[in-house]
Every structure is written in structure tokens, then in C-alpha cells.
mmCIF file of C-alpha atoms and ligand atoms in Angstrom:
data_model
loop_
_atom_site.group_PDB
_atom_site.id
_atom_site.type_symbol
_atom_site.label_atom_id
_atom_site.label_comp_id
_atom_site.label_asym_id
_atom_site.label_seq_id
_atom_site.Cartn_x
_atom_site.Cartn_y
_atom_site.Cartn_z
ATOM 1 C CA MET A 1 -0.070 -0.168 0.169
ATOM 2 C CA LYS A 2 1.453 3.610 -0.886
ATOM 3 C CA ILE A 3 0.151 7.240 0.366
ATOM 4 C CA THR A 4 -1.188 9.273 -2.727
ATOM 5 C CA MET A 5 -1.917 11.918 -2.079
ATOM 6 C CA VAL A 6 -1.961 14.331 1.489
ATOM 7 C CA GLN A 7 -4.720 16.461 1.958
ATOM 8 C CA LEU A 8 -5.449 18.934 5.351
ATOM 9 C CA THR A 9 -8.320 20.910 6.340
ATOM 10 C CA PRO A 10 -8.240 24.172 8.133
ATOM 11 C CA VAL A 11 -11.514 24.074 10.513
ATOM 12 C CA LEU A 12 -12.740 26.849 13.291
ATOM 13 C CA THR A 13 -14.638 25.099 16.281
ATOM 14 C CA ARG A 14 -16.343 26.419 18.727
ATOM 15 C CA ARG A 15 -16.685 25.660 22.388
ATOM 16 C CA GLU A 16 -18.929 26.446 25.139
ATOM 17 C CA THR A 17 -17.203 29.250 26.425
ATOM 18 C CA GLY A 18 -17.221 30.799 24.193
ATOM 19 C CA ASN A 19 -13.746 31.034 22.582
ATOM 20 C CA THR A 20 -13.049 29.357 18.911
ATOM 21 C CA ASN A 21 -10.633 27.355 17.534
ATOM 22 C CA PRO A 22 -8.566 26.591 15.397
ATOM 23 C CA HIS A 23 -6.985 22.894 14.158
ATOM 24 C CA ILE A 24 -6.249 20.452 11.013
ATOM 25 C CA ILE A 25 -8.244 18.111 9.857
ATOM 26 C CA VAL A 26 -5.793 15.457 7.727
ATOM 27 C CA GLN A 27 -6.404 12.692 5.574
ATOM 28 C CA LEU A 28 -3.829 10.829 3.895
ATOM 29 C CA HIS A 29 -5.326 9.046 0.571
ATOM 30 C CA THR A 30 -3.529 5.578 -0.181
ATOM 31 C CA ASP A 31 -3.572 3.634 -3.870
ATOM 32 C CA GLU A 32 -6.279 0.825 -2.347
ATOM 33 C CA GLY A 33 -8.547 3.733 -0.984
ATOM 34 C CA LEU A 34 -8.196 3.682 2.844
ATOM 35 C CA VAL A 35 -8.140 7.163 4.020
ATOM 36 C CA GLY A 36 -6.043 8.006 7.462
ATOM 37 C CA VAL A 37 -7.132 10.794 9.281
ATOM 38 C CA GLY A 38 -6.501 12.779 12.051
ATOM 39 C CA GLU A 39 -6.174 15.635 13.588
ATOM 40 C CA MET A 40 -3.297 19.426 14.179
ATOM 41 C CA SER A 41 -5.570 19.715 17.418
ATOM 42 C CA ASP A 42 -6.312 23.377 19.089
ATOM 43 C CA LEU A 43 -3.695 25.070 17.051
ATOM 44 C CA GLY A 44 -4.562 28.173 18.482
ATOM 45 C CA HIS A 45 -1.753 28.465 21.247
ATOM 46 C CA GLY A 46 1.175 30.188 18.154
ATOM 47 C CA LYS A 47 0.543 33.666 16.981
ATOM 48 C CA VAL A 48 1.965 32.295 13.532
ATOM 49 C CA LYS A 49 0.292 29.953 12.011
ATOM 50 C CA PHE A 50 1.336 26.852 8.788
ATOM 51 C CA ASP A 51 0.422 28.317 5.424
ATOM 52 C CA VAL A 52 -1.388 25.065 4.884
ATOM 53 C CA ARG A 53 -0.471 24.673 0.609
ATOM 54 C CA ASP A 54 2.926 24.851 1.587
ATOM 55 C CA LEU A 55 2.455 22.336 4.910
ATOM 56 C CA THR A 56 0.736 19.632 2.522
ATOM 57 C CA GLU A 57 3.101 20.164 -0.035
ATOM 58 C CA SER A 58 5.763 19.593 2.442
ATOM 59 C CA LEU A 59 3.535 16.495 3.412
ATOM 60 C CA GLU A 60 3.832 14.964 0.244
ATOM 61 C CA GLU A 61 7.749 15.114 -0.618
ATOM 62 C CA VAL A 62 7.671 13.288 2.274
ATOM 63 C CA LEU A 63 4.921 10.949 2.625
ATOM 64 C CA VAL A 64 3.098 10.662 -0.781
ATOM 65 C CA GLY A 65 4.889 6.597 -2.020
ATOM 66 C CA GLN A 66 5.607 5.782 1.085
ATOM 67 C CA ASP A 67 3.893 2.356 2.511
ATOM 68 C CA PRO A 68 2.634 3.163 5.582
ATOM 69 C CA LEU A 69 2.596 -0.548 7.272
ATOM 70 C CA HIS A 70 6.353 0.930 7.743
ATOM 71 C CA TRP A 71 4.909 3.104 10.262
ATOM 72 C CA ARG A 72 8.487 3.201 11.747
ATOM 73 C CA PRO A 73 10.833 4.552 9.556
ATOM 74 C CA LEU A 74 8.073 6.747 8.664
ATOM 75 C CA CYS A 75 6.802 8.044 11.640
ATOM 76 C CA HIS A 76 11.125 8.790 12.966
ATOM 77 C CA MET A 77 10.798 10.782 9.632
ATOM 78 C CA ILE A 78 8.247 12.291 10.062
ATOM 79 C CA GLN A 79 9.690 13.682 13.904
ATOM 80 C CA GLY A 80 13.371 14.612 12.098
ATOM 81 C CA ARG A 81 12.153 16.872 9.989
ATOM 82 C CA TYR A 82 9.225 18.706 12.025
ATOM 83 C CA ALA A 83 10.924 18.271 15.646
ATOM 84 C CA GLY A 84 9.704 21.794 16.767
ATOM 85 C CA GLU A 85 6.514 20.952 16.294
ATOM 86 C CA GLY A 86 4.259 19.119 18.270
ATOM 87 C CA PRO A 87 1.048 19.308 16.825
ATOM 88 C CA LEU A 88 1.832 18.336 13.338
ATOM 89 C CA ARG A 89 3.938 15.559 14.029
ATOM 90 C CA GLU A 90 0.581 14.158 16.081
ATOM 91 C CA GLY A 91 -2.038 14.852 13.625
ATOM 92 C CA VAL A 92 0.426 13.038 10.688
ATOM 93 C CA GLU A 93 0.946 10.023 13.824
ATOM 94 C CA ILE A 94 -2.761 10.007 14.446
ATOM 95 C CA ALA A 95 -3.235 9.640 10.931
ATOM 96 C CA ILE A 96 -0.288 6.740 9.724
ATOM 97 C CA PHE A 97 -1.911 4.785 12.533
ATOM 98 C CA ASP A 98 -5.302 5.398 11.439
ATOM 99 C CA LEU A 99 -4.122 3.809 8.412
ATOM 100 C CA VAL A 100 -2.810 0.379 9.716
ATOM 101 C CA GLY A 101 -5.293 -0.174 12.516
ATOM 102 C CA LYS A 102 -7.465 0.151 9.401
ATOM 103 C CA VAL A 103 -5.486 -2.111 6.878
ATOM 104 C CA LYS A 104 -5.299 -4.264 10.035
ATOM 105 C CA GLY A 105 -8.676 -4.550 11.552
ATOM 106 C CA GLN A 106 -7.325 -3.212 14.709
ATOM 107 C CA SER A 107 -7.823 0.026 16.672
ATOM 108 C CA ILE A 108 -4.308 1.957 17.917
ATOM 109 C CA THR A 109 -4.399 0.609 21.314
ATOM 110 C CA GLU A 110 -3.736 -2.904 19.758
ATOM 111 C CA LEU A 111 -1.882 -2.417 17.129
ATOM 112 C CA PHE A 112 0.991 -1.386 20.294
ATOM 113 C CA GLY A 113 -0.069 -4.545 21.924
ATOM 114 C CA GLY A 114 -3.285 -4.205 24.210
ATOM 115 C CA GLY A 115 -4.185 -1.542 26.538
ATOM 116 C CA TYR A 116 -3.686 -1.757 30.697
ATOM 117 C CA ARG A 117 -7.453 -0.339 30.846
ATOM 118 C CA ASP A 118 -10.500 0.136 28.213
ATOM 119 C CA LYS A 119 -11.489 3.248 30.070
ATOM 120 C CA VAL A 120 -9.566 6.912 31.788
ATOM 121 C CA LYS A 121 -11.075 9.129 34.158
ATOM 122 C CA VAL A 122 -11.211 12.317 32.769
ATOM 123 C CA CYS A 123 -11.493 15.814 34.468
ATOM 124 C CA TYR A 124 -13.455 19.697 32.457
ATOM 125 C CA PRO A 125 -11.298 22.583 33.234
ATOM 126 C CA ILE A 126 -12.230 25.547 35.000
ATOM 127 C CA PHE A 127 -9.965 28.258 32.895
ATOM 128 C CA ARG A 128 -8.010 31.189 34.681
ATOM 129 C CA MET A 129 -10.097 34.102 35.976
ATOM 130 C CA PHE A 130 -8.815 37.483 36.321
ATOM 131 C CA ASP A 131 -11.819 38.822 37.580
ATOM 132 C CA MET A 132 -14.475 37.719 40.355
ATOM 133 C CA ALA A 133 -17.941 38.141 37.441
ATOM 134 C CA GLU A 134 -16.570 35.165 36.644
ATOM 135 C CA VAL A 135 -17.347 32.933 39.290
ATOM 136 C CA GLU A 136 -20.453 32.821 38.969
ATOM 137 C CA PRO A 137 -20.509 31.803 35.064
ATOM 138 C CA ASN A 138 -18.358 28.832 36.628
ATOM 139 C CA LEU A 139 -20.341 27.965 39.220
ATOM 140 C CA ALA A 140 -23.102 27.267 36.714
ATOM 141 C CA ARG A 141 -20.228 25.126 34.254
ATOM 142 C CA VAL A 142 -19.868 22.842 37.515
ATOM 143 C CA ASP A 143 -23.197 22.802 38.821
ATOM 144 C CA GLN A 144 -24.453 21.210 34.383
ATOM 145 C CA ARG A 145 -21.552 18.682 35.027
ATOM 146 C CA MET A 146 -22.073 17.110 38.058
ATOM 147 C CA ALA A 147 -25.158 16.396 36.567
ATOM 148 C CA GLU A 148 -24.630 14.692 33.943
ATOM 149 C CA GLY A 149 -21.765 12.593 36.104
ATOM 150 C CA GLN A 150 -18.638 14.887 34.854
ATOM 151 C CA ASP A 151 -17.768 14.883 39.557
ATOM 152 C CA LEU A 152 -13.859 15.595 38.267
ATOM 153 C CA PHE A 153 -12.101 19.253 37.254
ATOM 154 C CA ARG A 154 -9.399 21.071 37.207
ATOM 155 C CA LEU A 155 -9.146 24.657 37.890
ATOM 156 C CA TYR A 156 -6.054 26.653 36.392
ATOM 157 C CA VAL A 157 -4.496 29.981 39.048
ATOM 158 C CA GLY A 158 -3.403 32.206 39.653
ATOM 159 C CA GLY A 159 -5.308 35.009 37.787
ATOM 160 C CA ASN A 160 -7.070 36.493 40.532
ATOM 161 C CA VAL A 161 -6.724 34.443 43.811
ATOM 162 C CA GLU A 162 -9.810 36.064 45.539
ATOM 163 C CA ALA A 163 -12.808 34.967 42.606
ATOM 164 C CA ASP A 164 -10.145 31.280 42.704
ATOM 165 C CA GLU A 165 -11.152 31.153 46.508
ATOM 166 C CA ALA A 166 -14.498 31.926 45.586
ATOM 167 C CA PHE A 167 -15.420 29.387 43.040
ATOM 168 C CA LEU A 168 -13.777 26.867 45.264
ATOM 169 C CA SER A 169 -15.198 27.781 48.530
ATOM 170 C CA ALA A 170 -19.048 28.029 47.019
ATOM 171 C CA VAL A 171 -18.146 23.993 45.104
ATOM 172 C CA ARG A 172 -16.956 22.961 48.321
ATOM 173 C CA SER A 173 -19.923 23.520 50.262
ATOM 174 C CA LYS A 174 -22.262 22.642 47.706
ATOM 175 C CA TYR A 175 -21.054 19.452 46.310
ATOM 176 C CA GLY A 176 -18.709 18.250 49.270
ATOM 177 C CA SER A 177 -15.634 15.922 48.347
ATOM 178 C CA SER A 178 -18.104 15.026 46.188
ATOM 179 C CA PHE A 179 -16.812 17.688 43.421
ATOM 180 C CA GLY A 180 -12.867 15.761 42.420
ATOM 181 C CA LEU A 181 -10.094 18.500 42.308
ATOM 182 C CA LYS A 182 -7.614 16.994 39.398
ATOM 183 C CA SER A 183 -5.208 20.038 40.227
ATOM 184 C CA LEU A 184 -4.660 23.149 40.402
ATOM 185 C CA ASP A 185 -2.635 24.436 37.353
ATOM 186 C CA LEU A 186 -0.221 27.287 37.482
ATOM 187 C CA SER A 187 0.793 26.875 34.242
ATOM 188 C CA GLY A 188 4.069 28.410 34.114
ATOM 189 C CA ARG A 189 3.181 31.731 34.931
ATOM 190 C CA LEU A 190 4.489 32.529 38.008
ATOM 191 C CA SER A 191 7.625 32.215 39.674
ATOM 192 C CA TRP A 192 8.022 29.732 42.683
ATOM 193 C CA LYS A 193 7.832 32.008 46.025
ATOM 194 C CA LYS A 194 5.097 34.170 43.933
ATOM 195 C CA ALA A 195 3.664 30.565 43.314
ATOM 196 C CA MET A 196 3.933 29.551 46.909
ATOM 197 C CA ALA A 197 1.827 32.212 48.175
ATOM 198 C CA VAL A 198 -1.183 31.351 45.517
ATOM 199 C CA LEU A 199 -0.830 27.800 46.611
ATOM 200 C CA GLU A 200 -0.635 28.945 50.523
ATOM 201 C CA VAL A 201 -4.559 30.469 50.485
ATOM 202 C CA LEU A 202 -5.449 27.542 47.378
ATOM 203 C CA LEU A 203 -4.312 23.819 48.591
ATOM 204 C CA PRO A 204 -7.114 23.420 52.235
ATOM 205 C CA TYR A 205 -9.606 23.591 49.357
ATOM 206 C CA ASP A 206 -7.386 19.839 48.477
ATOM 207 C CA PRO A 207 -6.598 18.662 44.651
ATOM 208 C CA ILE A 208 -5.058 16.147 44.033
ATOM 209 C CA LEU A 209 -1.965 16.867 42.575
ATOM 210 C CA VAL A 210 -0.409 20.530 41.258
ATOM 211 C CA GLU A 211 0.858 20.976 38.017
ATOM 212 C CA SER A 212 3.730 23.851 36.500
ATOM 213 C CA VAL A 213 4.704 25.204 39.689
ATOM 214 C CA CYS A 214 6.934 27.800 37.422
ATOM 215 C CA ASP A 215 7.911 28.437 34.309
ATOM 216 C CA ARG A 216 9.647 24.557 33.259
ATOM 217 C CA ARG A 217 13.051 26.788 32.237
ATOM 218 C CA ASP A 218 13.758 26.875 36.363
ATOM 219 C CA PRO A 219 12.873 22.937 37.125
ATOM 220 C CA GLU A 220 14.608 23.788 40.106
ATOM 221 C CA GLY A 221 11.859 26.171 41.179
ATOM 222 C CA GLN A 222 9.429 23.727 41.045
ATOM 223 C CA TYR A 223 12.359 21.801 43.146
ATOM 224 C CA GLU A 224 11.294 24.036 45.308
ATOM 225 C CA VAL A 225 7.584 23.743 45.467
ATOM 226 C CA ARG A 226 8.136 20.180 45.922
ATOM 227 C CA SER A 227 9.761 20.387 48.619
ATOM 228 C CA ARG A 228 7.877 22.426 50.306
ATOM 229 C CA ILE A 229 4.674 21.186 49.981
ATOM 230 C CA ASP A 230 2.504 17.606 50.526
ATOM 231 C CA LYS A 231 1.465 17.465 47.256
ATOM 232 C CA PRO A 232 2.623 15.447 43.700
ATOM 233 C CA ILE A 233 4.056 18.225 41.052
ATOM 234 C CA SER A 234 3.033 17.569 37.387
ATOM 235 C CA GLU A 235 4.525 19.364 34.989
ATOM 236 C CA HIS A 236 4.018 18.788 30.713
ATOM 237 C CA ILE A 237 7.173 16.669 28.913
ATOM 238 C CA SER A 238 7.677 17.535 25.075
ATOM 239 C CA SER A 239 10.962 16.335 24.306
ATOM 240 C CA VAL A 240 12.574 13.367 25.335
ATOM 241 C CA GLN A 241 16.241 15.624 25.956
ATOM 242 C CA GLN A 242 13.400 17.462 28.418
ATOM 243 C CA ALA A 243 11.777 14.181 30.047
ATOM 244 C CA PHE A 244 15.427 12.195 30.532
ATOM 245 C CA PHE A 245 16.422 16.012 32.382
ATOM 246 C CA PHE A 246 13.413 15.730 34.608
ATOM 247 C CA ALA A 247 13.655 11.962 35.257
ATOM 248 C CA LYS A 248 17.244 12.485 36.224
ATOM 249 C CA ASN A 249 17.107 15.496 38.218
ATOM 250 C CA ARG A 250 14.596 13.339 39.880
ATOM 251 C CA LEU A 251 12.659 17.124 39.454
ATOM 252 C CA VAL A 252 8.879 16.503 39.226
ATOM 253 C CA ASP A 253 6.137 13.539 40.509
ATOM 254 C CA ILE A 254 3.921 12.874 36.719
ATOM 255 C CA PHE A 255 5.157 14.302 33.736
ATOM 256 C CA ASN A 256 1.940 15.641 32.002
ATOM 257 C CA LEU A 257 2.203 13.891 28.295
ATOM 258 C CA SER A 258 -0.004 14.367 25.160
ATOM 259 C CA LEU A 259 0.137 14.150 22.029
ATOM 260 C CA ALA A 260 0.403 17.463 20.536
ATOM 261 C CA GLY A 261 2.902 18.508 22.959
ATOM 262 C CA CYS A 262 4.445 15.681 22.338
ATOM 263 C CA GLY A 263 4.970 15.300 18.913
ATOM 264 C CA GLY A 264 2.603 12.196 18.462
ATOM 265 C CA LEU A 265 2.104 9.030 19.754
ATOM 266 C CA THR A 266 5.462 7.423 19.323
ATOM 267 C CA ALA A 267 7.257 9.832 20.733
ATOM 268 C CA GLY A 268 5.113 10.076 24.088
ATOM 269 C CA LEU A 269 5.191 6.412 24.114
ATOM 270 C CA HIS A 270 9.717 7.124 24.883
ATOM 271 C CA MET A 271 8.311 9.767 27.274
ATOM 272 C CA ALA A 272 6.532 7.844 29.301
ATOM 273 C CA ALA A 273 9.544 5.198 28.836
ATOM 274 C CA ILE A 274 11.764 7.476 30.175
ATOM 275 C CA ALA A 275 9.213 8.509 32.933
ATOM 276 C CA GLN A 276 8.820 4.840 34.400
ATOM 277 C CA ALA A 277 12.522 3.860 34.337
ATOM 278 C CA ALA A 278 12.318 7.071 37.147
ATOM 279 C CA GLY A 279 9.546 5.556 38.487
ATOM 280 C CA ILE A 280 7.519 8.513 38.018
ATOM 281 C CA SER A 281 4.455 8.443 37.286
ATOM 282 C CA CYS A 282 2.103 10.236 33.758
ATOM 283 C CA LEU A 283 -1.347 11.351 33.327
ATOM 284 C CA VAL A 284 -2.383 12.089 29.965
ATOM 285 C CA GLY A 285 -2.387 16.318 29.001
ATOM 286 C CA THR A 286 -4.314 17.433 26.664
ATOM 287 C CA THR A 287 -4.706 20.604 24.438
ATOM 288 C CA GLN A 288 -8.049 20.724 23.561
ATOM 289 C CA GLU A 289 -9.068 17.993 21.209
ATOM 290 C CA LEU A 290 -11.720 17.274 19.068
ATOM 291 C CA SER A 291 -12.855 13.767 19.428
ATOM 292 C CA ILE A 292 -10.245 12.553 16.672
ATOM 293 C CA GLY A 293 -7.360 13.833 18.719
ATOM 294 C CA VAL A 294 -8.955 12.878 22.316
ATOM 295 C CA ALA A 295 -9.677 9.184 20.665
ATOM 296 C CA ALA A 296 -5.646 8.684 19.919
ATOM 297 C CA GLN A 297 -5.281 9.918 23.703
ATOM 298 C CA ALA A 298 -7.361 7.937 25.167
ATOM 299 C CA MET A 299 -5.833 5.036 22.539
ATOM 300 C CA PHE A 300 -2.246 6.655 23.915
ATOM 301 C CA GLY A 301 -3.303 6.891 27.540
ATOM 302 C CA ALA A 302 -4.660 2.815 27.580
ATOM 303 C CA LEU A 303 -0.748 1.891 26.402
ATOM 304 C CA LEU A 304 0.259 3.664 30.096
ATOM 305 C CA GLU A 305 1.331 1.210 32.644
ATOM 306 C CA ASN A 306 2.165 4.488 34.280
ATOM 307 C CA LEU A 307 -0.570 6.272 34.159
ATOM 308 C CA ASP A 308 -1.330 6.669 38.040
ATOM 309 C CA PHE A 309 -3.209 9.970 38.130
ATOM 310 C CA PRO A 310 -6.550 11.789 35.963
ATOM 311 C CA SER A 311 -5.897 12.711 32.320
ATOM 312 C CA ASP A 312 -7.268 16.112 30.764
ATOM 313 C CA MET A 313 -9.210 14.670 27.998
ATOM 314 C CA THR A 314 -12.553 16.426 27.541
ATOM 315 C CA GLY A 315 -12.548 18.109 24.039
ATOM 316 C CA GLY A 316 -15.113 15.999 23.110
ATOM 317 C CA LEU A 317 -16.968 17.823 25.763
ATOM 318 C CA LEU A 318 -16.154 21.157 25.673
ATOM 319 C CA TYR A 319 -16.275 21.758 22.626
ATOM 320 C CA ILE A 320 -20.454 22.155 20.610
ATOM 321 C CA ASP A 321 -18.848 21.789 17.456
ATOM 322 C CA ASP A 322 -16.905 18.522 15.876
ATOM 323 C CA VAL A 323 -15.943 17.045 12.722
ATOM 324 C CA VAL A 324 -16.825 12.955 13.164
ATOM 325 C CA LYS A 325 -20.082 10.794 12.047
ATOM 326 C CA GLU A 326 -20.289 10.196 15.808
ATOM 327 C CA ARG A 327 -18.035 11.967 18.525
ATOM 328 C CA VAL A 328 -15.730 10.137 21.832
ATOM 329 C CA ARG A 329 -18.526 9.073 24.565
ATOM 330 C CA TYR A 330 -17.556 9.770 28.179
ATOM 331 C CA GLU A 331 -19.344 8.491 31.491
ATOM 332 C CA ASN A 332 -19.193 9.138 35.098
ATOM 333 C CA GLY A 333 -16.393 11.010 34.889
ATOM 334 C CA TYR A 334 -14.529 8.956 32.301
ATOM 335 C CA LEU A 335 -13.304 8.518 28.288
ATOM 336 C CA LEU A 336 -14.404 5.572 27.153
ATOM 337 C CA VAL A 337 -11.256 4.452 25.137
ATOM 338 C CA PRO A 338 -13.027 4.029 21.391
ATOM 339 C CA ASP A 339 -12.239 0.237 19.746
ATOM 340 C CA GLY A 340 -11.501 1.311 15.973
ATOM 341 C CA PRO A 341 -10.064 0.287 13.639
ATOM 342 C CA GLY A 342 -7.361 2.994 14.243
ATOM 343 C CA VAL A 343 -8.476 5.341 15.571
ATOM 344 C CA GLY A 344 -12.423 4.601 15.300
ATOM 345 C CA MET A 345 -13.945 8.317 14.571
ATOM 346 C CA GLU A 346 -15.384 8.531 10.743
ATOM 347 C CA LEU A 347 -14.766 11.505 9.748
ATOM 348 C CA ASP A 348 -18.720 13.485 8.599
ATOM 349 C CA GLU A 349 -17.677 15.280 5.747
ATOM 350 C CA ASP A 350 -21.011 17.384 5.933
ATOM 351 C CA LYS A 351 -19.353 18.873 9.164
ATOM 352 C CA LEU A 352 -15.962 18.950 7.667
ATOM 353 C CA ARG A 353 -16.929 21.470 5.419
ATOM 354 C CA GLU A 354 -19.216 23.549 7.390
ATOM 355 C CA LEU A 355 -16.719 24.211 9.935
ATOM 356 C CA GLU A 356 -13.900 24.839 7.182
ATOM 357 C CA ARG A 357 -11.590 27.785 7.864
ATOM 358 C CA PRO A 358 -8.894 29.287 6.113
ATOM 359 C CA LEU A 359 -6.294 28.610 9.306
ATOM 360 C CA SER A 360 -5.111 32.582 10.132
ATOM 361 C CA SER A 361 -3.135 34.398 13.095
ATOM 362 C CA LEU A 362 -6.281 36.966 12.958
ATOM 363 C CA SER A 363 -9.012 36.470 14.513
ATOM 364 C CA ILE A 364 -11.885 35.397 11.866
ATOM 365 C CA PRO A 365 -15.730 35.604 12.770
ATOM 366 C CA ALA A 366 -16.478 31.800 13.099
ATOM 367 C CA TRP A 367 -20.689 32.261 11.686
HETATM 368 MG MG1 LIG B 401 -1.009 22.705 32.162
#
């Protein structure tokens, strides 16, 4: 089997929070008629965007004529050529493994030897508040999700600590311990001493863990926080070199691994293995994926022996729009790992056309 064409479709999708986020849906066509689908998730972070035509040509130069069943050297080539581009490598690898799975009639989990679990506990995000006025809408979000059985949350903190505390105090008095607080996420925005000041106020609300306590370029600062608090600390890991450095120096307790952050499944599995060698746990993070990305992340999570903490992939709940016929499924706070074949998601071409928008660094009116 040979790849004959790369098709990239930029889409813009709405979140229930009112934001819109761009993604690129990847389709790898083959001479046997099979099409592998993938997703470069949530490309809203960087201000400079891919030129989609240029990227298509670049990927076709690498992929056209290649046999996806020989995925190991192919993924190695992608990893080397697009080293700095996590979501790009994520999207292409998902499409490659979707093809391989479709050929073999297996899910991605099965391709890698079978998973340790068929569902993954996940948390819903409450994004950082900068104003007291944001507390009430977020309390309403919690009410809605709790009613649906989604009982675990993470809170981005440190924008307005008064708002953080008002929110946590309200949910604790209403729901008690049935409101699960997976993490307080500082996103590396504060120096470690300022992070400690925030944590002194918020730790009594009893998170399971604390994430990104200071700038990733100051790993010793993370260790300073880790030595002062009695909660595990997690950090996003985006390269095997960073994984090795953090593991060797025992800087954190948990690696936060997402396919967009790691740059795909092959790199993510290497980083998880480095964690395991150092006795470090993993959780599957998120950039906020649509269903194709979430499904791949679920399968990645199923494959991790050291997935010791709840994960973050609730894009399937967060987005109003999606590009698949049937979305990923959640049940009682768990993400169900799809069965496949491949990534287990069927593209809805009508929705894809409806959501297609140019990928631009300017804000594009959604509707
Ligand atoms: Mg984070």
C-alpha cells in the first residue's frame, strides 16, 4: 500500500466557553482506497500559523509513495523533519496509525499490543479567572457537568486568587468531597515564590496534584515548590531530552504527556518509558482536541502502564462543534477508549465542509 495524497482541511470550532479554536484535519489517501484520518489539534496557541498549501506540499514530499505499514521509519522521518511542531507530528502520526489499524482491523491500542484499561478518568477544565464576575458562570458549568456525572475538575489558578478561592469555597460547600479537584494548574506563569503564595491560599481545598508550578525553564524552582508542599507536582513534557533531564533530576512526580505536546504517539511512548524508568507517574494532558485527537489520546492513555493519575482530555465535552459522525463518549467522569479500527472515528464530510475556515493568525468570524 502506498500513500498517494495528503489532504489538509483547516477548521474552526466553537467551545462552550464562547471561544473558537482552529485545527487541521489530516486525510492520507492511498492507492488501495483507504483513507487515514488525523488531527493537528488546537492550533490557536501560536500567533504564527502554517501556510496550509505549503505544509501540504511539504508533507507530500515526505509521505507520497511511502507504505504506512512501515510506520516506524516513516514516523522517525516525520519526527526529525518537523521536530519543533508538536501538533503537526501528532496529526500525521494519528493518520498513519489510523491507516495501519484499518488495514489490520485493529485499534491503535491493539496495534501496540493491547491496553491496560478500556476507560480513563478525566477532568473538566475551569479556565483561569481574572475577575470576580467569572465565578458565577463557572459555578453554573460545574452544576451542569455534575448533573451529567462529570465529577472531576481542574482549575487554572493565579489570575485572580480571590476569584479562585470564591469558586472553590462555593463548590466545596455545595458538593463537599463529591466535587473532585484533580489539579490546581499555575501554567508556569509565576515565579516559584509567588506560586507558593497562591498555593498557601488554595491548597486547603485539597487538589489531587498541582501542575506547572513555575516556568519550565526553571526546573529547580519546581523542585523548590515540590519540597515545600505535600502534593504531587506535574509538568508538561515535550521532548525526550526534557523527559530525561526531569527524570534524572527527579524534578517532578508526574509527566503530563499529550500527543500534541509530545509530538505524536511514538515520541509520547518514549517519554512515558523514561518516566517509568525513574519511578515517575504519567497523566495524559490535553491541548483541547476534537474527537479524533481525543480518541488517539484515549488509546495512548490505555497503553501507559504508569498512568497513575486522572487525565485531562475532555475536548469531546468542551467543543460545541466536531468533524466526526459519532463523537468520543464519556461516562461518569471516564473517557471510554474507542474500539477502532485505527483511531475509531468516522469523518463527517458535511461537517468538515461546514466548519472549514482559513487558518489565520487574525481572528476570523466563526459564524
Ligand atoms: Mg497544564
